[in-house]
């Protein structure tokens, strides 16, 4: 992840990559579903997902399909991104949703669901 | 001797409820920051008044007045805390 800050910046600058991140932040989605939802071609989706996966912004899991066709489902791994400049070099660190954050969200949902 | 150990147990329990109160308070604050929910802010402050502030008021009163004074401070803190929780319920309904 922290190997190549420039790759992360480039992806976040990319409109397609950003919409893929946003779409997969709620629930894991397959590439064809993302292609439909984000209105972009399947090859664009695959290209961006590959780049996003390479820097760790997106994680893929293989879900067994009843048809025997194993599909990958992608999920955004980004909750907060910290960019630091120290001693002449940029560093990015990714913060994924923590257990504490999940508890806090559950507590909020519980209370607001009153 | 028995009086002392009962007092110790009471103090340990008070400390424990203070800690649990702090955990719930910080979870509520975190929920407020993450979800921008003002109801959670009110709820967190209410819980803090009921646990942390009330306990601190009790300790302070014991230190300063040695139990010669009625526990006005902690009672007031608890009243404010309950009002805040009531307000949090109203806010949660509205948001």
Coordinates of N, CA and C in Angstrom, one line a residue:
Chain A
X1 N 0.8 -1.2 0.0 CA 0.0 0.0 0.0 C 0.9 1.2 0.0
X2 N 1.8 1.3 1.0 CA 2.5 2.6 1.1 C 3.7 2.6 0.1
X3 N 3.8 1.6 -0.7 CA 4.9 1.5 -1.6 C 4.9 2.6 -2.7
X4 N 3.6 2.9 -3.2 CA 3.5 3.8 -4.3 C 2.4 4.8 -4.1
X5 N 2.7 5.9 -3.3 CA 1.7 6.9 -3.1 C 1.2 7.5 -4.4
X6 N 2.0 7.6 -5.4 CA 1.6 8.2 -6.6 C 0.5 7.4 -7.3
X7 N 0.5 6.1 -7.2 CA -0.5 5.3 -7.8 C -1.8 5.5 -7.1
X8 N -1.8 5.7 -5.7 CA -3.0 5.9 -5.0 C -3.6 7.3 -5.4
X9 N -2.7 8.3 -5.5 CA -3.2 9.7 -5.9 C -3.8 9.6 -7.3
X10 N -3.2 8.9 -8.2 CA -3.7 8.8 -9.5 C -5.1 8.2 -9.6
X11 N -5.2 7.1 -8.8 CA -6.5 6.5 -8.8 C -7.6 7.3 -8.2
X12 N -7.2 8.1 -7.1 CA -8.2 8.9 -6.5 C -8.6 10.1 -7.4
X13 N -7.7 10.4 -8.3 CA -8.0 11.5 -9.2 C -8.9 11.1 -10.3
X14 N -9.0 9.8 -10.5 CA -9.7 9.2 -11.6 C -11.2 9.0 -11.2
X15 N -12.1 9.6 -12.1 CA -13.5 9.6 -11.8 C -14.1 8.2 -11.7
X16 N -13.7 7.4 -12.6 CA -14.2 6.0 -12.7 C -13.8 5.2 -11.4
X17 N -12.5 5.4 -11.1 CA -12.0 4.6 -9.9 C -12.8 5.1 -8.7
X18 N -13.1 6.4 -8.6 CA -13.8 6.9 -7.4 C -15.2 6.4 -7.4
X19 N -15.9 6.3 -8.6 CA -17.3 5.8 -8.5 C -17.3 4.3 -8.2
X20 N -16.3 3.6 -8.6 CA -16.2 2.2 -8.2 C -16.0 2.0 -6.7
X21 N -15.1 2.9 -6.1 CA -14.9 2.8 -4.7 C -16.2 3.1 -3.9
X22 N -16.9 4.2 -4.4 CA -18.1 4.6 -3.7 C -19.2 3.5 -3.8
X23 N -19.3 2.9 -5.0 CA -20.3 1.8 -5.2 C -20.0 0.6 -4.3
X24 N -18.7 0.3 -4.1 CA -18.4 -1.0 -3.4 C -18.2 -0.7 -1.9
X25 N -18.5 0.5 -1.5 CA -18.3 0.8 -0.1 C -19.5 0.4 0.8
X26 N -20.7 0.1 0.1 CA -21.8 -0.3 0.9 C -21.8 -1.8 1.0
X27 N -21.6 -2.5 -0.1 CA -21.6 -4.0 -0.1 C -20.7 -4.5 -1.2
X28 N -20.2 -5.7 -1.1 CA -19.3 -6.3 -2.1 C -20.1 -6.5 -3.4
X29 N -19.6 -6.1 -4.5 CA -20.3 -6.2 -5.8 C -19.4 -6.9 -6.9
X30 N -20.1 -7.5 -7.8 CA -19.4 -8.2 -8.9 C -19.1 -7.1 -10.0
X31 N -18.1 -7.5 -10.9 CA -17.8 -6.5 -11.9 C -19.0 -6.2 -12.9
X32 N -19.7 -7.2 -13.3 CA -20.9 -6.8 -14.2 C -21.9 -5.9 -13.5
X33 N -22.1 -6.2 -12.2 CA -23.1 -5.4 -11.4 C -22.5 -3.9 -11.3
X34 N -21.2 -3.8 -11.2 CA -20.6 -2.5 -11.1 C -20.7 -1.8 -12.4
X35 N -20.5 -2.6 -13.5 CA -20.6 -2.0 -14.8 C -22.0 -1.4 -15.1
X36 N -23.0 -2.1 -14.6 CA -24.4 -1.6 -14.7 C -24.6 -0.3 -13.9
X37 N -24.2 -0.5 -12.6 CA -24.5 0.6 -11.6 C -23.7 1.9 -12.0
X38 N -22.5 1.8 -12.4 CA -21.6 2.9 -12.6 C -21.7 3.4 -14.1
X39 N -22.4 2.7 -14.9 CA -22.5 3.0 -16.3 C -21.2 3.2 -17.0
X40 N -20.4 2.1 -16.8 CA -19.1 2.1 -17.6 C -18.9 0.7 -18.1
X41 N -18.0 0.7 -19.2 CA -17.9 -0.6 -19.8 C -17.2 -1.6 -18.9
X42 N -17.5 -2.9 -19.2 CA -16.9 -4.0 -18.3 C -15.4 -4.0 -18.3
X43 N -14.8 -3.6 -19.5 CA -13.3 -3.6 -19.5 C -12.8 -2.5 -18.7
X44 N -13.5 -1.3 -18.7 CA -13.0 -0.2 -17.8 C -13.1 -0.6 -16.3
X45 N -14.2 -1.3 -16.0 CA -14.4 -1.7 -14.6 C -13.3 -2.7 -14.2
X46 N -13.0 -3.7 -15.1 CA -11.9 -4.6 -14.7 C -10.5 -3.9 -14.6
X47 N -10.3 -3.0 -15.5 CA -9.0 -2.3 -15.5 C -8.8 -1.5 -14.2
X48 N -9.9 -0.7 -13.9 CA -9.8 0.1 -12.7 C -9.7 -0.8 -11.4
X49 N -10.5 -1.9 -11.4 CA -10.6 -2.7 -10.2 C -9.2 -3.4 -10.0
X50 N -8.6 -3.7 -11.1 CA -7.2 -4.3 -11.0 C -6.2 -3.4 -10.3
X51 N -6.3 -2.1 -10.8 CA -5.4 -1.1 -10.3 C -5.7 -0.8 -8.8
X52 N -7.0 -0.8 -8.5 CA -7.5 -0.5 -7.1 C -7.0 -1.6 -6.2
X53 N -7.1 -2.8 -6.7 CA -6.8 -4.0 -5.9 C -5.2 -4.0 -5.7
X54 N -4.5 -3.6 -6.7 CA -3.0 -3.6 -6.6 C -2.5 -2.7 -5.4
X55 N -3.2 -1.6 -5.2 CA -2.8 -0.7 -4.1 C -3.5 -1.0 -2.8
X56 N -4.4 -1.9 -2.8 CA -5.1 -2.3 -1.6 C -6.3 -1.5 -1.3
X57 N -6.8 -0.7 -2.2 CA -8.0 0.1 -2.0 C -9.2 -0.7 -2.1
X58 N -9.1 -1.8 -2.8 CA -10.3 -2.7 -3.0 C -9.8 -4.1 -2.7
X59 N -10.7 -4.9 -2.1 CA -10.4 -6.3 -1.9 C -11.4 -7.2 -2.6
X60 N -10.9 -8.3 -3.2 CA -11.7 -9.2 -3.9 C -11.9 -10.5 -3.2
X61 N -13.2 -11.0 -3.2 CA -13.4 -12.3 -2.6 C -14.1 -13.1 -3.7
X62 N -13.8 -14.4 -3.7 CA -14.4 -15.3 -4.7 C -15.6 -15.9 -4.1
X63 N -16.7 -15.8 -4.7 CA -18.0 -16.4 -4.2 C -18.4 -17.5 -5.1
X64 N -18.6 -18.7 -4.5 CA -19.0 -19.8 -5.3 C -20.4 -19.5 -5.9
X65 N -20.6 -19.8 -7.2 CA -21.9 -19.5 -7.8 C -22.6 -20.8 -8.0
X66 N -23.9 -20.9 -7.9 CA -24.6 -22.1 -8.2 C -24.4 -22.7 -9.5
X67 N -24.1 -21.8 -10.5 CA -23.9 -22.3 -11.9 C -22.5 -22.9 -12.1
X68 N -21.7 -22.9 -11.0 CA -20.3 -23.4 -11.1 C -19.4 -22.3 -11.6
X69 N -19.9 -21.1 -11.8 CA -19.2 -20.0 -12.3 C -18.7 -19.1 -11.1
X70 N -17.4 -19.2 -10.8 CA -17.0 -18.5 -9.7 C -16.7 -17.0 -10.0
X71 N -17.5 -16.2 -9.3 CA -17.4 -14.8 -9.5 C -16.6 -14.1 -8.4
X72 N -15.9 -13.1 -8.8 CA -15.2 -12.3 -7.8 C -16.1 -11.1 -7.3
X73 N -16.2 -10.9 -6.1 CA -16.9 -9.7 -5.6 C -15.9 -8.8 -5.0
X74 N -16.1 -7.5 -5.3 CA -15.1 -6.5 -4.9 C -15.7 -5.6 -3.8
X75 N -14.9 -5.3 -2.8 CA -15.3 -4.4 -1.7 C -14.3 -3.3 -1.4
X76 N -14.7 -2.1 -1.3 CA -13.8 -1.0 -1.0 C -13.2 -1.2 0.4
X77 N -11.9 -1.0 0.5 CA -11.2 -1.1 1.8 C -10.8 0.2 2.4
X78 N -11.4 1.2 1.9 CA -11.0 2.6 2.3 C -12.0 3.2 3.3
X79 N -11.5 3.6 4.5 CA -12.3 4.3 5.4 C -11.7 5.7 5.6
X80 N -10.4 5.7 5.8 CA -9.7 7.0 5.9 C -8.4 6.8 5.3
X81 N -7.9 7.9 4.6 CA -6.6 7.8 4.0 C -5.7 8.9 4.6
X82 N -4.6 8.5 5.1 CA -3.8 9.5 5.7 C -2.5 9.8 4.8
X83 N -2.3 11.0 4.4 CA -1.2 11.3 3.6 C -0.2 12.1 4.5
X84 N 1.0 11.7 4.6 CA 2.0 12.4 5.4 C 3.2 12.7 4.5
X85 N 3.8 13.8 4.8 CA 5.0 14.2 4.1 C 6.1 14.3 5.2
X86 N 7.1 13.4 5.2 CA 8.1 13.4 6.2 C 9.4 13.2 5.6
X87 N 10.3 14.2 5.9 CA 11.7 14.0 5.4 C 11.8 13.8 3.9
X88 N 11.0 14.6 3.2 CA 11.1 14.6 1.7 C 10.4 13.4 1.0
X89 N 9.7 12.6 1.8 CA 9.0 11.5 1.1 C 7.5 11.5 1.5
X90 N 6.7 11.2 0.5 CA 5.2 11.1 0.8 C 5.0 9.7 1.3
X91 N 4.0 9.6 2.2 CA 3.6 8.3 2.7 C 2.1 8.3 2.8
X92 N 1.5 7.2 2.3 CA 0.0 7.1 2.5 C -0.3 5.9 3.3
X93 N -1.1 6.1 4.3 CA -1.6 4.9 5.0 C -3.1 4.8 5.0
X94 N -3.5 3.6 4.8 CA -4.9 3.4 4.6 C -5.5 2.9 5.9
X95 N -6.6 3.5 6.3 CA -7.3 3.0 7.5 C -8.6 2.4 7.1
X96 N -8.7 1.2 7.4 CA -10.0 0.5 7.1 C -10.9 0.6 8.3
X97 N -12.1 0.3 8.1 CA -13.1 0.4 9.2 C -12.7 -0.5 10.4
X98 N -12.6 0.1 11.5 CA -12.1 -0.7 12.7 C -13.4 -1.3 13.4
X99 N -13.1 -2.2 14.3 CA -14.1 -2.8 15.1 C -14.8 -1.7 15.9
X100 N -14.0 -0.8 16.5 CA -14.6 0.3 17.3 C -15.6 1.1 16.5
X101 N -15.2 1.4 15.2 CA -16.0 2.2 14.3 C -17.3 1.4 14.1
X102 N -17.2 0.1 13.9 CA -18.4 -0.7 13.7 C -19.3 -0.7 14.9
X103 N -18.8 -0.7 16.1 CA -19.6 -0.6 17.3 C -20.3 0.7 17.4
X104 N -19.5 1.8 17.1 CA -20.0 3.1 17.1 C -21.2 3.3 16.1
X105 N -21.0 2.7 14.9 CA -22.1 2.8 13.9 C -23.3 2.0 14.4
X106 N -23.1 0.8 14.9 CA -24.2 0.0 15.4 C -25.0 0.7 16.5
X107 N -24.2 1.4 17.4 CA -24.8 2.1 18.5 C -25.7 3.3 17.9
X108 N -25.1 4.0 16.9 CA -25.9 5.1 16.3 C -27.1 4.6 15.6
X109 N -27.0 3.5 14.9 CA -28.2 2.9 14.2 C -29.2 2.5 15.2
X110 N -28.8 1.9 16.3 CA -29.7 1.5 17.4 C -30.5 2.7 17.9
X111 N -29.7 3.7 18.2 CA -30.4 4.9 18.9 C -31.3 5.6 17.9
X112 N -30.8 5.7 16.7 CA -31.6 6.5 15.7 C -32.8 5.6 15.2
X113 N -32.7 4.3 15.5 CA -33.9 3.5 15.1 C -35.0 3.5 16.1
X114 N -34.8 4.2 17.2 CA -35.8 4.3 18.2 C -37.2 4.6 17.7
Chain B
X1 N -13.8 -3.8 60.5 CA -13.1 -4.5 59.4 C -14.0 -4.8 58.2
X2 N -15.2 -5.3 58.6 CA -16.2 -5.6 57.5 C -16.6 -4.3 56.8
X3 N -16.7 -3.2 57.6 CA -17.1 -1.9 57.1 C -16.1 -1.4 56.0
X4 N -14.8 -1.6 56.3 CA -13.8 -1.2 55.4 C -13.9 -2.0 54.1
X5 N -14.1 -3.3 54.1 CA -14.1 -4.1 52.9 C -15.3 -3.8 52.1
X6 N -16.4 -3.5 52.7 CA -17.6 -3.2 52.0 C -17.4 -1.8 51.3
X7 N -16.7 -0.9 52.0 CA -16.4 0.4 51.4 C -15.5 0.2 50.2
X8 N -14.5 -0.7 50.3 CA -13.6 -1.0 49.2 C -14.3 -1.5 48.0
X9 N -15.3 -2.5 48.2 CA -16.0 -3.0 47.2 C -16.8 -2.0 46.5
X10 N -17.5 -1.1 47.3 CA -18.3 0.0 46.7 C -17.4 0.9 45.9
X11 N -16.2 1.2 46.4 CA -15.3 2.1 45.6 C -14.9 1.4 44.3
X12 N -14.6 0.1 44.3 CA -14.2 -0.6 43.1 C -15.3 -0.6 42.1
X13 N -16.6 -0.9 42.6 CA -17.7 -0.9 41.7 C -17.9 0.5 41.1
X14 N -17.7 1.6 41.9 CA -17.9 2.9 41.4 C -16.9 3.2 40.3
X15 N -15.7 2.7 40.5 CA -14.6 2.9 39.5 C -14.9 2.1 38.2
X16 N -15.5 0.9 38.4 CA -15.8 0.1 37.3 C -16.9 0.8 36.4
X17 N -17.9 1.3 37.1 CA -19.0 1.9 36.4 C -18.6 3.2 35.7
X18 N -17.6 3.8 36.4 CA -17.0 5.0 35.7 C -16.3 4.6 34.4
X19 N -15.6 3.5 34.4 CA -14.9 3.1 33.2 C -15.9 2.7 32.1
X20 N -16.9 1.9 32.5 CA -17.9 1.4 31.5 C -18.6 2.7 30.9
X21 N -18.9 3.6 31.8 CA -19.5 4.9 31.4 C -18.7 5.6 30.4
X22 N -17.3 5.6 30.6 CA -16.4 6.3 29.7 C -16.4 5.6 28.4
X23 N -16.4 4.2 28.4 CA -16.4 3.5 27.1 C -17.7 3.8 26.3
X24 N -18.8 3.8 27.0 CA -20.1 4.1 26.3 C -20.1 5.5 25.8
X25 N -19.6 6.4 26.6 CA -19.5 7.9 26.2 C -18.6 8.0 25.0
X26 N -17.5 7.4 24.9 CA -16.6 7.5 23.8 C -17.2 6.9 22.5
X27 N -17.9 5.8 22.7 CA -18.6 5.1 21.6 C -19.6 6.1 21.0
X28 N -20.4 6.7 21.9 CA -21.4 7.7 21.4 C -20.8 8.9 20.7
X29 N -19.6 9.4 21.2 CA -18.9 10.5 20.6 C -18.4 10.1 19.2
X30 N -17.9 8.9 19.2 CA -17.3 8.4 17.9 C -18.5 8.2 16.9
X31 N -19.6 7.7 17.4 CA -20.8 7.6 16.5 C -21.2 9.0 16.0
X32 N -21.2 10.0 16.9 CA -21.5 11.3 16.5 C -20.6 11.9 15.4
X33 N -19.3 11.6 15.6 CA -18.3 12.1 14.6 C -18.4 11.4 13.3
X34 N -18.7 10.1 13.3 CA -18.7 9.3 12.1 C -20.0 9.6 11.3
X35 N -21.1 9.6 12.0 CA -22.4 9.7 11.3 C -23.0 11.1 11.4
X36 N -22.3 12.0 12.1 CA -22.8 13.4 12.2 C -24.2 13.4 12.8
X37 N -24.4 12.6 13.8 CA -25.7 12.5 14.5 C -25.7 13.3 15.8
X38 N -26.5 14.4 15.9 CA -26.5 15.2 17.1 C -27.1 14.4 18.2
X39 N -28.0 13.5 17.9 CA -28.7 12.7 18.9 C -27.6 11.9 19.7
X40 N -26.6 11.4 19.0 CA -25.5 10.6 19.7 C -24.7 11.5 20.6
X41 N -24.5 12.8 20.1 CA -23.7 13.7 21.0 C -24.5 14.0 22.3
X42 N -25.8 14.2 22.2 CA -26.6 14.4 23.4 C -26.6 13.2 24.2
X43 N -26.8 12.0 23.6 CA -26.8 10.8 24.4 C -25.5 10.6 25.1
X44 N -24.4 10.8 24.4 CA -23.0 10.6 25.0 C -22.8 11.5 26.2
X45 N -23.2 12.8 26.0 CA -23.1 13.8 27.1 C -24.0 13.4 28.3
X46 N -25.2 12.9 28.0 CA -26.1 12.5 29.1 C -25.5 11.3 29.9
X47 N -24.9 10.3 29.1 CA -24.3 9.2 29.8 C -23.1 9.6 30.6
X48 N -22.3 10.6 30.1 CA -21.2 11.1 30.8 C -21.6 11.8 32.1
X49 N -22.7 12.6 32.0 CA -23.2 13.2 33.2 C -23.6 12.2 34.3
X50 N -24.3 11.2 33.8 CA -24.8 10.1 34.8 C -23.7 9.3 35.4
X51 N -22.6 9.1 34.7 CA -21.6 8.2 35.2 C -20.4 9.1 35.7
X52 N -19.6 9.6 34.7 CA -18.4 10.3 35.1 C -18.6 11.5 36.0
X53 N -19.4 12.4 35.5 CA -19.6 13.7 36.2 C -20.2 13.5 37.6
X54 N -21.2 12.6 37.6 CA -21.9 12.3 38.9 C -20.9 11.7 39.9
X55 N -20.1 10.7 39.5 CA -19.1 10.1 40.4 C -18.1 11.1 40.8
X56 N -17.6 11.9 39.9 CA -16.6 12.9 40.3 C -17.2 13.9 41.3
X57 N -18.4 14.3 41.1 CA -19.1 15.2 42.0 C -19.2 14.6 43.4
X58 N -19.5 13.3 43.4 CA -19.6 12.6 44.7 C -18.3 12.5 45.4
X59 N -17.2 12.2 44.6 CA -15.9 12.1 45.2 C -15.4 13.5 45.8
X60 N -15.7 14.5 44.9 CA -15.3 15.9 45.3 C -16.0 16.3 46.6
X61 N -17.3 16.0 46.6 CA -18.1 16.4 47.8 C -17.6 15.7 49.1
X62 N -17.2 14.4 48.9 CA -16.7 13.6 50.0 C -15.4 14.2 50.5
X63 N -14.5 14.6 49.5 CA -13.2 15.2 49.9 C -13.3 16.5 50.5
X64 N -14.2 17.4 50.0 CA -14.3 18.8 50.4 C -15.1 18.9 51.7
X65 N -16.3 18.2 51.7 CA -17.1 18.4 52.9 C -17.2 17.1 53.8
X66 N -16.6 16.1 53.4 CA -16.6 14.9 54.2 C -17.9 14.3 54.5
X67 N -18.9 14.4 53.6 CA -20.2 13.8 53.7 C -21.1 14.6 54.6
X68 N -20.7 15.8 55.0 CA -21.5 16.7 55.9 C -22.6 17.3 55.1
X69 N -22.4 17.4 53.7 CA -23.4 18.1 52.9 C -24.2 17.0 52.1
X70 N -25.4 17.4 51.8 CA -26.3 16.5 51.0 C -25.6 16.4 49.6
X71 N -25.7 15.3 48.9 CA -25.1 15.2 47.6 C -25.8 16.0 46.5
X72 N -25.8 17.3 46.6 CA -26.5 18.1 45.6 C -25.8 18.0 44.3
X73 N -24.5 18.1 44.2 CA -23.7 18.1 43.0 C -24.0 16.9 42.1
X74 N -24.0 15.7 42.7 CA -24.1 14.5 41.9 C -25.6 14.3 41.5
X75 N -26.5 14.7 42.4 CA -27.9 14.7 42.0 C -28.2 15.6 40.9
X76 N -27.7 16.8 40.9 CA -27.9 17.8 39.8 C -27.3 17.2 38.5
X77 N -26.1 16.6 38.6 CA -25.4 16.0 37.4 C -26.3 15.0 36.8
X78 N -26.9 14.1 37.7 CA -27.8 13.0 37.2 C -29.1 13.6 36.5
X79 N -29.6 14.7 37.1 CA -30.8 15.3 36.5 C -30.5 15.8 35.2
X80 N -29.4 16.5 35.0 CA -29.0 17.1 33.7 C -28.7 16.0 32.7
X81 N -28.1 14.9 33.2 CA -27.8 13.7 32.3 C -29.1 13.1 31.8
X82 N -30.1 12.9 32.7 CA -31.4 12.4 32.2 C -32.1 13.3 31.2
X83 N -32.0 14.6 31.5 CA -32.6 15.6 30.5 C -31.9 15.5 29.2
X84 N -30.6 15.3 29.2 CA -29.9 15.2 27.9 C -30.3 13.9 27.2
X85 N -30.5 12.8 27.9 CA -30.9 11.6 27.3 C -32.3 11.7 26.7
X86 N -33.2 12.4 27.4 CA -34.5 12.7 26.9 C -34.4 13.5 25.6
X87 N -33.6 14.5 25.7 CA -33.4 15.3 24.5 C -32.8 14.5 23.3
X88 N -31.9 13.5 23.6 CA -31.4 12.7 22.6 C -32.5 11.8 22.0
X89 N -33.5 11.4 22.8 CA -34.6 10.6 22.2 C -35.4 11.5 21.3
X90 N -35.7 12.7 21.7 CA -36.4 13.6 20.8 C -35.7 13.9 19.5
X91 N -34.4 14.1 19.7 CA -33.5 14.4 18.5 C -33.5 13.2 17.5
X92 N -33.4 12.0 18.1 CA -33.3 10.8 17.3 C -34.6 10.6 16.5
X93 N -35.7 11.0 17.1 CA -37.0 10.9 16.4 C -37.0 11.9 15.2
X94 N -36.4 13.0 15.4 CA -36.5 14.1 14.4 C -35.5 13.9 13.3
X95 N -34.3 13.3 13.6 CA -33.3 13.3 12.6 C -33.5 12.2 11.5

